[in-house]
Amino acid sequence: MTRTQRQRTEATTGQLLGAARRLFAADGYTATSLEDVVAAAGVTKGALYHHFSSKRDLFRAVFEQEEIALARASHEAYRREDDPWKGFQAGCIAFLEGSLDPGAQRIVVLDGPSVLGWETVREIEKRHSMAMIEGGLRQAMESGRIATRDTGPLAHMLFGALCEGAMTVARSGGDQRAAMREMTAELRSLLAALEA
């Protein structure tokens, strides 16, 4: 059966994103060339430029995929809890734990801000991780588990804490699991202070 143009496009894009993710995760943005990506994906450079305008554009797409994966892991942890506030806490911890993945660390935590810039990173995070945090806070407030207030400032403060926690773990060098346990303990204390 012949594939449609859309199926071919999706297949090529998937090959490029998969190869780029592996290379960006292993070698970092600077050390990864587009030649490396097309060779690993098994496509031509023309095919790459048909879908992505530049190396930065390709990295942006990979970064967004990582953000979606972190948000998905947070949402799945949230859904496993009956109580919205416990679910919110589980989602925050899942975000931190997802940041332990070396590829996610390299792409999202270490390279993302310098390659894409603060504005682009925040715009992507707003659609994924921040949206999850704001939604979780609203549900926790509606259930009476935390005091009702404007979710925006609180979501930004908590997301800042999560991002800084992930950065601290990524840069800890030695035992990242130990650093993660410390961050998780502090996160639990911080969230406990918000309980109604």
mmCIF file of C-alpha atoms in Angstrom:
data_model
loop_
_atom_site.group_PDB
_atom_site.id
_atom_site.type_symbol
_atom_site.label_atom_id
_atom_site.label_comp_id
_atom_site.label_asym_id
_atom_site.label_seq_id
_atom_site.Cartn_x
_atom_site.Cartn_y
_atom_site.Cartn_z
ATOM 1 C CA MET A 1 0.000 0.000 0.000
ATOM 2 C CA THR A 2 1.407 3.407 -0.933
ATOM 3 C CA ARG A 3 1.922 5.910 1.816
ATOM 4 C CA THR A 4 0.236 9.287 1.581
ATOM 5 C CA GLN A 5 2.284 12.479 1.468
ATOM 6 C CA ARG A 6 1.239 13.168 5.053
ATOM 7 C CA GLN A 7 2.465 9.745 6.192
ATOM 8 C CA ARG A 8 5.791 10.269 4.401
ATOM 9 C CA THR A 9 6.143 13.705 5.984
ATOM 10 C CA GLU A 10 5.382 12.332 9.453
ATOM 11 C CA ALA A 11 7.827 9.465 8.951
ATOM 12 C CA THR A 12 10.654 11.780 7.825
ATOM 13 C CA THR A 13 9.957 14.260 10.626
ATOM 14 C CA GLY A 14 9.904 11.416 13.135
ATOM 15 C CA GLN A 15 13.218 10.046 11.864
ATOM 16 C CA LEU A 16 14.822 13.502 12.071
ATOM 17 C CA LEU A 17 13.471 14.230 15.544
ATOM 18 C CA GLY A 18 14.482 10.812 16.859
ATOM 19 C CA ALA A 19 18.018 11.104 15.503
ATOM 20 C CA ALA A 20 18.346 14.701 16.670
ATOM 21 C CA ARG A 21 17.110 13.827 20.159
ATOM 22 C CA ARG A 22 19.673 11.034 20.492
ATOM 23 C CA LEU A 23 22.525 13.251 19.302
ATOM 24 C CA PHE A 24 21.544 16.383 21.235
ATOM 25 C CA ALA A 25 21.103 14.238 24.362
ATOM 26 C CA ALA A 26 24.464 12.490 23.977
ATOM 27 C CA ASP A 27 26.678 15.240 22.580
ATOM 28 C CA GLY A 28 24.867 18.502 23.261
ATOM 29 C CA TYR A 29 23.705 21.170 20.854
ATOM 30 C CA THR A 30 27.097 22.649 19.994
ATOM 31 C CA ALA A 31 28.801 19.344 19.184
ATOM 32 C CA THR A 32 25.911 18.050 17.063
ATOM 33 C CA SER A 33 26.045 18.924 13.376
ATOM 34 C CA LEU A 34 23.198 18.734 10.890
ATOM 35 C CA GLU A 35 25.353 16.313 8.896
ATOM 36 C CA ASP A 36 25.365 14.013 11.938
ATOM 37 C CA VAL A 37 21.581 14.274 12.222
ATOM 38 C CA VAL A 38 20.809 13.487 8.581
ATOM 39 C CA ALA A 39 23.278 10.588 8.596
ATOM 40 C CA ALA A 40 21.708 9.142 11.763
ATOM 41 C CA ALA A 41 18.188 9.684 10.397
ATOM 42 C CA GLY A 42 19.031 8.195 7.009
ATOM 43 C CA VAL A 43 17.664 11.170 5.072
ATOM 44 C CA THR A 44 19.150 13.918 2.915
ATOM 45 C CA LYS A 45 20.015 17.399 4.036
ATOM 46 C CA GLY A 46 17.346 18.644 1.636
ATOM 47 C CA ALA A 47 14.753 16.595 3.506
ATOM 48 C CA LEU A 48 15.897 18.151 6.766
ATOM 49 C CA TYR A 49 15.609 21.682 5.348
ATOM 50 C CA HIS A 50 12.185 20.841 3.947
ATOM 51 C CA HIS A 51 10.953 20.356 7.540
ATOM 52 C CA PHE A 52 13.255 22.558 9.640
ATOM 53 C CA SER A 53 14.742 25.907 8.713
ATOM 54 C CA SER A 54 17.894 25.553 10.838
ATOM 55 C CA LYS A 55 19.663 23.553 13.510
ATOM 56 C CA ARG A 56 18.070 25.830 16.112
ATOM 57 C CA ASP A 57 14.617 25.152 14.640
ATOM 58 C CA LEU A 58 15.263 21.403 14.856
ATOM 59 C CA PHE A 59 16.479 21.765 18.443
ATOM 60 C CA ARG A 60 13.342 23.776 19.299
ATOM 61 C CA ALA A 61 11.169 20.899 18.073
ATOM 62 C CA VAL A 62 13.184 18.399 20.137
ATOM 63 C CA PHE A 63 12.983 20.693 23.178
ATOM 64 C CA GLU A 64 9.205 20.895 22.809
ATOM 65 C CA GLN A 65 8.959 17.102 22.624
ATOM 66 C CA GLU A 66 10.906 16.876 25.890
ATOM 67 C CA GLU A 67 8.581 19.413 27.521
ATOM 68 C CA ILE A 68 5.568 17.408 26.377
ATOM 69 C CA ALA A 69 7.098 14.234 27.847
ATOM 70 C CA LEU A 70 7.744 15.948 31.208
ATOM 71 C CA ALA A 71 4.193 17.355 31.277
ATOM 72 C CA ARG A 72 2.780 13.930 30.364
ATOM 73 C CA ALA A 73 4.726 12.240 33.186
ATOM 74 C CA SER A 74 3.447 14.887 35.622
ATOM 75 C CA HIS A 75 -0.126 14.411 34.438
ATOM 76 C CA GLU A 76 0.086 10.622 34.767
ATOM 77 C CA ALA A 77 1.385 10.967 38.345
ATOM 78 C CA TYR A 78 -1.418 13.434 39.087
ATOM 79 C CA ARG A 79 -4.083 11.045 37.773
ATOM 80 C CA ARG A 80 -2.924 8.199 40.031
ATOM 81 C CA GLU A 81 -4.067 10.143 43.106
ATOM 82 C CA ASP A 82 -7.685 10.611 44.196
ATOM 83 C CA ASP A 83 -6.991 13.851 46.050
ATOM 84 C CA PRO A 84 -6.173 16.817 43.749
ATOM 85 C CA TRP A 85 -3.568 18.253 46.120
ATOM 86 C CA LYS A 86 -1.780 14.922 46.535
ATOM 87 C CA GLY A 87 -1.979 14.579 42.762
ATOM 88 C CA PHE A 88 -0.431 18.012 42.325
ATOM 89 C CA GLN A 89 2.430 17.076 44.650
ATOM 90 C CA ALA A 90 2.952 13.771 42.818
ATOM 91 C CA GLY A 91 3.014 15.647 39.499
ATOM 92 C CA CYS A 92 5.666 18.065 40.761
ATOM 93 C CA ILE A 93 7.822 15.198 41.989
ATOM 94 C CA ALA A 94 7.370 13.396 38.645
ATOM 95 C CA PHE A 95 8.605 16.533 36.876
ATOM 96 C CA LEU A 96 11.750 16.556 39.024
ATOM 97 C CA GLU A 97 12.289 12.828 38.533
ATOM 98 C CA GLY A 98 11.827 13.202 34.772
ATOM 99 C CA SER A 99 14.573 15.778 34.864
ATOM 100 C CA LEU A 100 16.955 13.058 36.091
ATOM 101 C CA ASP A 101 16.992 11.546 32.610
ATOM 102 C CA PRO A 102 20.398 12.542 31.151
ATOM 103 C CA GLY A 103 18.865 13.416 27.783
ATOM 104 C CA ALA A 104 16.172 15.603 29.344
ATOM 105 C CA GLN A 105 18.822 17.286 31.494
ATOM 106 C CA ARG A 106 20.996 18.058 28.526
ATOM 107 C CA ILE A 107 18.213 19.273 26.237
ATOM 108 C CA VAL A 108 15.796 21.004 28.618
ATOM 109 C CA VAL A 109 17.858 22.058 31.613
ATOM 110 C CA LEU A 110 21.366 22.693 30.292
ATOM 111 C CA ASP A 111 21.188 23.531 26.570
ATOM 112 C CA GLY A 112 17.618 24.777 26.131
ATOM 113 C CA PRO A 113 17.919 28.203 27.772
ATOM 114 C CA SER A 114 21.210 29.106 26.066
ATOM 115 C CA VAL A 115 20.204 27.821 22.609
ATOM 116 C CA LEU A 116 16.624 29.068 22.507
ATOM 117 C CA GLY A 117 16.717 32.021 24.887
ATOM 118 C CA TRP A 118 14.506 32.742 27.868
ATOM 119 C CA GLU A 119 11.500 34.038 25.897
ATOM 120 C CA THR A 120 11.237 30.979 23.625
ATOM 121 C CA VAL A 121 11.777 28.526 26.478
ATOM 122 C CA ARG A 122 9.085 30.213 28.580
ATOM 123 C CA GLU A 123 6.663 30.321 25.645
ATOM 124 C CA ILE A 124 7.031 26.538 25.184
ATOM 125 C CA GLU A 125 6.880 25.825 28.920
ATOM 126 C CA LYS A 126 3.755 27.966 29.239
ATOM 127 C CA ARG A 127 1.890 25.640 26.870
ATOM 128 C CA HIS A 128 2.974 22.480 28.665
ATOM 129 C CA SER A 129 4.432 22.464 32.198
ATOM 130 C CA MET A 130 3.023 25.815 33.308
ATOM 131 C CA ALA A 131 -0.432 24.939 31.992
ATOM 132 C CA MET A 132 -0.328 21.735 34.052
ATOM 133 C CA ILE A 133 0.757 23.601 37.185
ATOM 134 C CA GLU A 134 -1.943 26.246 36.858
ATOM 135 C CA GLY A 135 -4.617 23.608 36.211
ATOM 136 C CA GLY A 136 -3.470 21.526 39.179
ATOM 137 C CA LEU A 137 -3.460 24.534 41.479
ATOM 138 C CA ARG A 138 -6.976 25.516 40.378
ATOM 139 C CA GLN A 139 -8.264 22.024 41.120
ATOM 140 C CA ALA A 140 -6.549 21.967 44.515
ATOM 141 C CA MET A 141 -8.148 25.339 45.328
ATOM 142 C CA GLU A 142 -11.586 24.214 44.135
ATOM 143 C CA SER A 143 -11.343 21.146 46.384
ATOM 144 C CA GLY A 144 -10.445 23.351 49.361
ATOM 145 C CA ARG A 145 -7.027 21.741 49.835
ATOM 146 C CA ILE A 146 -5.206 25.060 49.470
ATOM 147 C CA ALA A 147 -6.413 28.633 49.926
ATOM 148 C CA THR A 148 -8.014 30.287 46.909
ATOM 149 C CA ARG A 149 -5.889 32.961 45.241
ATOM 150 C CA ASP A 150 -4.713 34.041 41.795
ATOM 151 C CA THR A 151 -3.001 30.960 40.358
ATOM 152 C CA GLY A 152 -0.627 32.923 38.085
ATOM 153 C CA PRO A 153 1.926 34.235 40.604
ATOM 154 C CA LEU A 154 1.878 31.034 42.664
ATOM 155 C CA ALA A 155 2.305 28.865 39.548
ATOM 156 C CA HIS A 156 5.298 30.948 38.453
ATOM 157 C CA MET A 157 6.901 30.720 41.895
ATOM 158 C CA LEU A 158 6.430 26.960 42.096
ATOM 159 C CA PHE A 159 7.573 26.390 38.529
ATOM 160 C CA GLY A 160 10.666 28.494 39.250
ATOM 161 C CA ALA A 161 11.388 26.270 42.254
ATOM 162 C CA LEU A 162 10.977 23.125 40.123
ATOM 163 C CA CYS A 163 13.246 24.456 37.372
ATOM 164 C CA GLU A 164 15.915 25.543 39.844
ATOM 165 C CA GLY A 165 15.647 22.166 41.587
ATOM 166 C CA ALA A 166 16.110 20.367 38.267
ATOM 167 C CA MET A 167 19.100 22.598 37.430
ATOM 168 C CA THR A 168 20.684 21.977 40.822
ATOM 169 C CA VAL A 169 20.313 18.220 40.408
ATOM 170 C CA ALA A 170 21.701 18.366 36.845
ATOM 171 C CA ARG A 171 24.751 20.307 37.984
ATOM 172 C CA SER A 172 25.325 18.353 41.200
ATOM 173 C CA GLY A 173 27.997 16.277 39.514
ATOM 174 C CA GLY A 174 28.215 13.433 41.993
ATOM 175 C CA ASP A 175 25.255 11.484 43.276
ATOM 176 C CA GLN A 176 22.288 12.948 41.444
ATOM 177 C CA ARG A 177 19.893 10.574 43.228
ATOM 178 C CA ALA A 178 20.997 12.007 46.585
ATOM 179 C CA ALA A 179 20.566 15.542 45.247
ATOM 180 C CA MET A 180 17.100 14.565 43.995
ATOM 181 C CA ARG A 181 16.121 13.192 47.413
ATOM 182 C CA GLU A 182 17.144 16.489 49.016
ATOM 183 C CA MET A 183 15.194 18.503 46.434
ATOM 184 C CA THR A 184 12.130 16.300 46.835
ATOM 185 C CA ALA A 185 12.191 16.685 50.620
ATOM 186 C CA GLU A 186 12.389 20.479 50.301
ATOM 187 C CA LEU A 187 9.640 20.477 47.683
ATOM 188 C CA ARG A 188 7.364 18.497 50.007
ATOM 189 C CA SER A 189 8.000 21.004 52.813
ATOM 190 C CA LEU A 190 7.319 23.922 50.499
ATOM 191 C CA LEU A 191 4.048 22.440 49.274
ATOM 192 C CA ALA A 192 2.963 21.432 52.787
ATOM 193 C CA ALA A 193 3.167 25.102 53.794
ATOM 194 C CA LEU A 194 0.435 25.876 51.219
ATOM 195 C CA GLU A 195 -2.097 23.418 52.607
ATOM 196 C CA ALA A 196 -5.296 24.953 53.931
#
